[in-house]
CSV table of N, CA and C in Angstrom, one decimal:
chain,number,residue,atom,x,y,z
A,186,UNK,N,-136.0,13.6,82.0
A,186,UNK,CA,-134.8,14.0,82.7
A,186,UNK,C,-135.1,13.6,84.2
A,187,UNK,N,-134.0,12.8,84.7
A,187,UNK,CA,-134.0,12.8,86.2
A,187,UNK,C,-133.9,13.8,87.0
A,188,UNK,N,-133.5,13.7,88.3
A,188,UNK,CA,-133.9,15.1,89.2
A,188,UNK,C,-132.4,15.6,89.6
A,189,UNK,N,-131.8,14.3,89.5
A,189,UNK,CA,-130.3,15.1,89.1
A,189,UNK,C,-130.3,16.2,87.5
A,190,UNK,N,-130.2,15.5,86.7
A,190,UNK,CA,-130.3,16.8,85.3
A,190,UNK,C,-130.9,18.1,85.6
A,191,UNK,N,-132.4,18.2,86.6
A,191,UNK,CA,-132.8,19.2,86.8
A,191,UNK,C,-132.0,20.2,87.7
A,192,UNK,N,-131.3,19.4,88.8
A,192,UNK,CA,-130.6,20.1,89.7
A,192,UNK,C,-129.9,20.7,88.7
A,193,UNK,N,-128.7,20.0,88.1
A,193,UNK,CA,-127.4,20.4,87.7
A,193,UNK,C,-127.7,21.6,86.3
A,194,UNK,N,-129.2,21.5,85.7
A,194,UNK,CA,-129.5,22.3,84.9
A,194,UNK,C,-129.6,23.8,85.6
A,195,UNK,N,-130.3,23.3,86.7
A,195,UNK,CA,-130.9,24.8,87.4
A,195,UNK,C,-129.7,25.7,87.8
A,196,UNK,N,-128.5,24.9,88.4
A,196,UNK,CA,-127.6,25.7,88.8
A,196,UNK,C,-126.8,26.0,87.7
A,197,UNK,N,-126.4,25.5,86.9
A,197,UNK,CA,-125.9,26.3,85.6
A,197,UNK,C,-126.5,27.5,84.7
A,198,UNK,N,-128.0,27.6,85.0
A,198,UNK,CA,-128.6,28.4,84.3
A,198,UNK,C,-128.9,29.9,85.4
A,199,UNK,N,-128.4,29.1,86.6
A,199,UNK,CA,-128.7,30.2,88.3
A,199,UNK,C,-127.3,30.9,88.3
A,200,UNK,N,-126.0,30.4,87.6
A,200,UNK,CA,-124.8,30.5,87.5
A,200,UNK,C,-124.4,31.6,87.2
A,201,UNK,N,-125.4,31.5,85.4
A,201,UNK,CA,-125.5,32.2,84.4
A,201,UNK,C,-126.0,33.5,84.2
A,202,UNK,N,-127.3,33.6,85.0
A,202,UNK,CA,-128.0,34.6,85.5
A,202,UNK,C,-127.1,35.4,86.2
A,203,UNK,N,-126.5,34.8,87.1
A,203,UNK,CA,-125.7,35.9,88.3
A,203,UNK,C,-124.3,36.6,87.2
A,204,UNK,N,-124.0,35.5,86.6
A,204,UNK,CA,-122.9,36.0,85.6
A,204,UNK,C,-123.5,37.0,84.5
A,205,UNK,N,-124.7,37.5,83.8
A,205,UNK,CA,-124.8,38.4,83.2
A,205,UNK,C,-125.6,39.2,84.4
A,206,UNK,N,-126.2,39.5,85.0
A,206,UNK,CA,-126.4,40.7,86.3
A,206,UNK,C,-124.8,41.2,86.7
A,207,UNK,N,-124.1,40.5,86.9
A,207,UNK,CA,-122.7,40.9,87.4
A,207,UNK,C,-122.0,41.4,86.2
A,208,UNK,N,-122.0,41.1,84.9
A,208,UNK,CA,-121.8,41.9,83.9
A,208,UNK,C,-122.7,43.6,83.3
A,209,UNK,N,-123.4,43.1,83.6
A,209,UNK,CA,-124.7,44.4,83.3
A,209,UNK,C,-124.3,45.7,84.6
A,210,UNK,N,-124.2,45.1,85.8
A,210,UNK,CA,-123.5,46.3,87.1
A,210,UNK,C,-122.4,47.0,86.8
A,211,UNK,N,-121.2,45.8,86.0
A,211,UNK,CA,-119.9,46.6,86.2
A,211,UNK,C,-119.5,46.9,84.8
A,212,UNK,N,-120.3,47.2,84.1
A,212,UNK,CA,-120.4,47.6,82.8
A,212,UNK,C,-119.8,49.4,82.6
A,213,UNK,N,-118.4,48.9,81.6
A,213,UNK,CA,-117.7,50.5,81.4
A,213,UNK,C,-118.5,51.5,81.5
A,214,UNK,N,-120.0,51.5,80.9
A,214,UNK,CA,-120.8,52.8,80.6
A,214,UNK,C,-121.8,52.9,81.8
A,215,UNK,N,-120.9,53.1,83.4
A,215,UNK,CA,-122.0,53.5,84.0
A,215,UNK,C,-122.9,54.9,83.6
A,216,UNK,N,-123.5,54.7,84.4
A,216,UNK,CA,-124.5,56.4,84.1
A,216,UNK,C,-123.9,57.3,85.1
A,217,UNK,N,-124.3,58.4,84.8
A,217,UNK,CA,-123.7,59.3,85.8
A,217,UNK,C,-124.6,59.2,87.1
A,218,UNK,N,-126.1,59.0,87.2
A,218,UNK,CA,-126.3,58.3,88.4
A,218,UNK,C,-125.8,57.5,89.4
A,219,UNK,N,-125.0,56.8,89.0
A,219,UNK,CA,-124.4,56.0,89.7
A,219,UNK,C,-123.1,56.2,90.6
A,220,UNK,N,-122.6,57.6,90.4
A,220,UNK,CA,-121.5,58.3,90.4
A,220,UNK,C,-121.7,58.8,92.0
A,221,UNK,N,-120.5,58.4,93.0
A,221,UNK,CA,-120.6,58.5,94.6
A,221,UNK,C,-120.8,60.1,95.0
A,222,UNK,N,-119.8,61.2,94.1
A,222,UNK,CA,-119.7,62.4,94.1
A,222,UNK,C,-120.6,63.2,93.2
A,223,UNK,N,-121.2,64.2,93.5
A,223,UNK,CA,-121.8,64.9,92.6
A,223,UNK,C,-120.4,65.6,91.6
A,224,UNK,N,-120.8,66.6,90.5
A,224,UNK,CA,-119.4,67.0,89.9
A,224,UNK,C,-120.3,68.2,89.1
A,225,UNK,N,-118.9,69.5,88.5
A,225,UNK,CA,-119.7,70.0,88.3
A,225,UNK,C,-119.3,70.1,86.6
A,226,UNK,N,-119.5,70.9,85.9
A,226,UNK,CA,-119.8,71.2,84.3
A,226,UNK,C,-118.5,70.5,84.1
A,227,UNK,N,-117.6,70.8,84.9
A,227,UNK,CA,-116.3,70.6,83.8
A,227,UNK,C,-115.6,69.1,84.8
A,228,UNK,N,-116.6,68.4,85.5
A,228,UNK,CA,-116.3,66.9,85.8
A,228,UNK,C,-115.7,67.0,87.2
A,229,UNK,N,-115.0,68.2,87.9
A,229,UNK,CA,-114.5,68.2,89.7
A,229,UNK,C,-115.8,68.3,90.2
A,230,UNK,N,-115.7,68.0,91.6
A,230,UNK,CA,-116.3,68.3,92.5
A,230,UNK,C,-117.0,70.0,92.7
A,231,UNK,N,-118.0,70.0,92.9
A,231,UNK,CA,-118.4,71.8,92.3
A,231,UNK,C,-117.9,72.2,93.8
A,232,UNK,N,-117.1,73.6,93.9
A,232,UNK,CA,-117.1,73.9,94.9
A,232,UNK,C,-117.9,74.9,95.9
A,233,UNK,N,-118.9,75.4,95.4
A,233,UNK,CA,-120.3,75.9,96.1
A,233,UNK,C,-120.9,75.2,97.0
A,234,UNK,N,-120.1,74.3,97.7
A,234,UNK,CA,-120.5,73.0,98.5
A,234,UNK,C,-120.9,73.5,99.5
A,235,UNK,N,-122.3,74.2,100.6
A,235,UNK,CA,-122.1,74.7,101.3
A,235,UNK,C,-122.2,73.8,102.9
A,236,UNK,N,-121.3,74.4,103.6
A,236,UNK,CA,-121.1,73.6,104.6
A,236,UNK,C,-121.6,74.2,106.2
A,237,UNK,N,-122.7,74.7,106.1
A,237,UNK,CA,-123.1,75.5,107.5
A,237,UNK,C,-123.1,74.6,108.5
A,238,UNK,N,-124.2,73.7,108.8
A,238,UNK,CA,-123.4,72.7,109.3
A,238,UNK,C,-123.0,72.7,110.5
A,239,UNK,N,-121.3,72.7,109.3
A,239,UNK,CA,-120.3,72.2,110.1
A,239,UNK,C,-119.7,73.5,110.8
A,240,UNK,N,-120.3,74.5,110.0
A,240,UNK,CA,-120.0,76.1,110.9
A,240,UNK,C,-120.8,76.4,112.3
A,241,UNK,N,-122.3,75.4,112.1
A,241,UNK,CA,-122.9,76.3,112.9
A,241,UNK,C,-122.3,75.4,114.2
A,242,UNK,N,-121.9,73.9,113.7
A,242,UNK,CA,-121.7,73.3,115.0
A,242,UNK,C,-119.9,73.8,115.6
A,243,UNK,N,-119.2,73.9,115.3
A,243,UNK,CA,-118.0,74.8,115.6
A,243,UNK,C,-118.0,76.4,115.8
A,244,UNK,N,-119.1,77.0,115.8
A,244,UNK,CA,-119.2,78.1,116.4
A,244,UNK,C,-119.6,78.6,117.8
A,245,UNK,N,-119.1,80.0,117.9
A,245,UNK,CA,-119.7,80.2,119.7
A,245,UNK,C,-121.2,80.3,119.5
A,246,UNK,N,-121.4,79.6,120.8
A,246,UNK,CA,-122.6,79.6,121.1
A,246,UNK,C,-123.4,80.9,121.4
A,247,UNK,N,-124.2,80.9,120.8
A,247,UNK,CA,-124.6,82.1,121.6
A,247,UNK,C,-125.8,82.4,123.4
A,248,UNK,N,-124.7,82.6,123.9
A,248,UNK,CA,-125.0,83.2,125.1
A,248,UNK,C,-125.6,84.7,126.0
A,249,UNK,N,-125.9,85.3,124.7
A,249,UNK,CA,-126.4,86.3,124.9
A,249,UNK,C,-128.2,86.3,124.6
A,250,UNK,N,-128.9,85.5,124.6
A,250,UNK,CA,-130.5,84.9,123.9
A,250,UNK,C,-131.2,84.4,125.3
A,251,UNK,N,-131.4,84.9,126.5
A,251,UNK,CA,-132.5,84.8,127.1
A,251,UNK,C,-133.3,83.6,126.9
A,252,UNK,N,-133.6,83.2,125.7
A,252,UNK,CA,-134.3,82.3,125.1
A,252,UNK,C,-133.8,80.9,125.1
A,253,UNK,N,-132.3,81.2,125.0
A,253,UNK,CA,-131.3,79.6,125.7
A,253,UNK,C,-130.4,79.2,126.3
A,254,UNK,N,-130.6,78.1,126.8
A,254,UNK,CA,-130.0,77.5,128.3
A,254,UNK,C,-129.0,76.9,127.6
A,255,UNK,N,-127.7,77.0,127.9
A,255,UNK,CA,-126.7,75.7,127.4
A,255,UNK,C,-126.8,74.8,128.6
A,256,UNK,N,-125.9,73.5,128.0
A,256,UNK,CA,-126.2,72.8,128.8
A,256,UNK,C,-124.2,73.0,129.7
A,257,UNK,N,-124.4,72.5,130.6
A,257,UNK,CA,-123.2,72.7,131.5
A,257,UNK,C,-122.0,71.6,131.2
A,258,UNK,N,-123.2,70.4,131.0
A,258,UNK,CA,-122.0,69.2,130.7
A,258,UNK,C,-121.7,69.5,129.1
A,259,UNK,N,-122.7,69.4,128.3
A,259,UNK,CA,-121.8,69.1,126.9
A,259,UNK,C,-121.8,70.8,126.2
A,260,UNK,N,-122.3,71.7,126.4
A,260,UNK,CA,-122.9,72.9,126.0
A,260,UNK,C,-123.7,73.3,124.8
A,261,UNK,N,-124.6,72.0,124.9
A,261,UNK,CA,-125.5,72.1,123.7
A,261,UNK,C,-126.6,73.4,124.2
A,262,UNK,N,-127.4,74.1,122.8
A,262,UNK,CA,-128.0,75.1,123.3
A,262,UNK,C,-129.4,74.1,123.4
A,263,UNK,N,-130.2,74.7,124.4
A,263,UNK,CA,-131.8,74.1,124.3
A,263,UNK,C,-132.2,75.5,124.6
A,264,UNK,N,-133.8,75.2,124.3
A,264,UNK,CA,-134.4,75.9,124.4
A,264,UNK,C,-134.9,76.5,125.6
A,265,UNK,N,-135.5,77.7,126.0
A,265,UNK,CA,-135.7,78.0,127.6
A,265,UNK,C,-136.9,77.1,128.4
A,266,UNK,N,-137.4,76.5,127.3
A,266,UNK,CA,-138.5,75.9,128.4
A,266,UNK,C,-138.0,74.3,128.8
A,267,UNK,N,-136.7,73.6,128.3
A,267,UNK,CA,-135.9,72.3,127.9
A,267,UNK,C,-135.8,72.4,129.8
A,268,UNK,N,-135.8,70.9,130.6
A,268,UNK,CA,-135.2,71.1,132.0
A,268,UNK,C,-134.1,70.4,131.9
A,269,UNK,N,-133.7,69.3,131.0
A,269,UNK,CA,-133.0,68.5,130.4
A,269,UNK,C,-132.4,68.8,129.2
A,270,UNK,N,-131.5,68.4,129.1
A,270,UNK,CA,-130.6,68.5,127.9
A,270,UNK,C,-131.2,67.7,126.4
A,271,UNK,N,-131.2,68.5,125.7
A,271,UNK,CA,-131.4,67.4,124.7
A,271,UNK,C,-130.7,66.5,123.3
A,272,UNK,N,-129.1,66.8,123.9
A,272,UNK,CA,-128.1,65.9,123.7
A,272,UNK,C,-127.9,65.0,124.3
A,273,UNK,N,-127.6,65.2,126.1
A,273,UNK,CA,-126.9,64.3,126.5
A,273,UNK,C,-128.3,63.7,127.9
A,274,UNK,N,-129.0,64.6,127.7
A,274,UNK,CA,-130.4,64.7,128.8
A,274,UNK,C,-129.5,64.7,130.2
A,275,UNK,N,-128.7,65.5,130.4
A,275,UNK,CA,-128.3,65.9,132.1
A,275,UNK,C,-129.4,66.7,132.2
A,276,UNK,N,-129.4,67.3,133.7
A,276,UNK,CA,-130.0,68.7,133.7
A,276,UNK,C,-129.8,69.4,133.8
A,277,UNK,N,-130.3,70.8,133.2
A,277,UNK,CA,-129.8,72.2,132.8
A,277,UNK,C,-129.2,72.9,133.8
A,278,UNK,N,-129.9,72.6,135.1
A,278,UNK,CA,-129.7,73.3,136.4
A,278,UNK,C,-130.8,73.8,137.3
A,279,UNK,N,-130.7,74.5,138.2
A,279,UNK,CA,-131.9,74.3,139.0
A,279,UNK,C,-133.6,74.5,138.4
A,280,UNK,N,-134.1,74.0,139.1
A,280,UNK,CA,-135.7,73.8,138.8
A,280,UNK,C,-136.2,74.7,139.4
């Protein structure tokens, strides 16, 4: 076989390969691994989802703790020994 037959063999058979991989991925029977959402017994979304989070970042800060400095520009809490912020690194205030 010349080196053309080789070419034109390889890429039909390189073709082939990508066309069963590409069959094998989108194959009806994914697994539930594969699934973007977790779900619960009966197939929704479970809703025990807990979301602190997103409570603790939308809540008042607490300003009553000796122990932290908010910051002035964004009002992230740091710790009392922080001189700088450690969101936006302004500074806390006087030294």
């Amino acid at each position: 076989m010349n080196v053309w037959g080789w070419i034109i063999l390889y890429v039909v058979l390189f073709a082939g390969l990508q066309l069963l991989i590409y069959r094998f991925l989108r194959s009806d029977e994914d697994s539930p691994l594969l699934q973007s959402t977790p779900s619960g017994p009966d197939g929704r979304a479970p809703d025990d989802i807990r979301k602190e989070s997103v409570l603790e970042e939308f809540s008042e800060p607490n300003t009553t703790d000796p122990s932290i400095r908010l910051c002035p520009h964004c009002g992230t809490e740091n710790g009392a020994e922080y001189t700088f912020c450690r969101e936006c690194v302004e500074p806390l205030g006087v030294w």
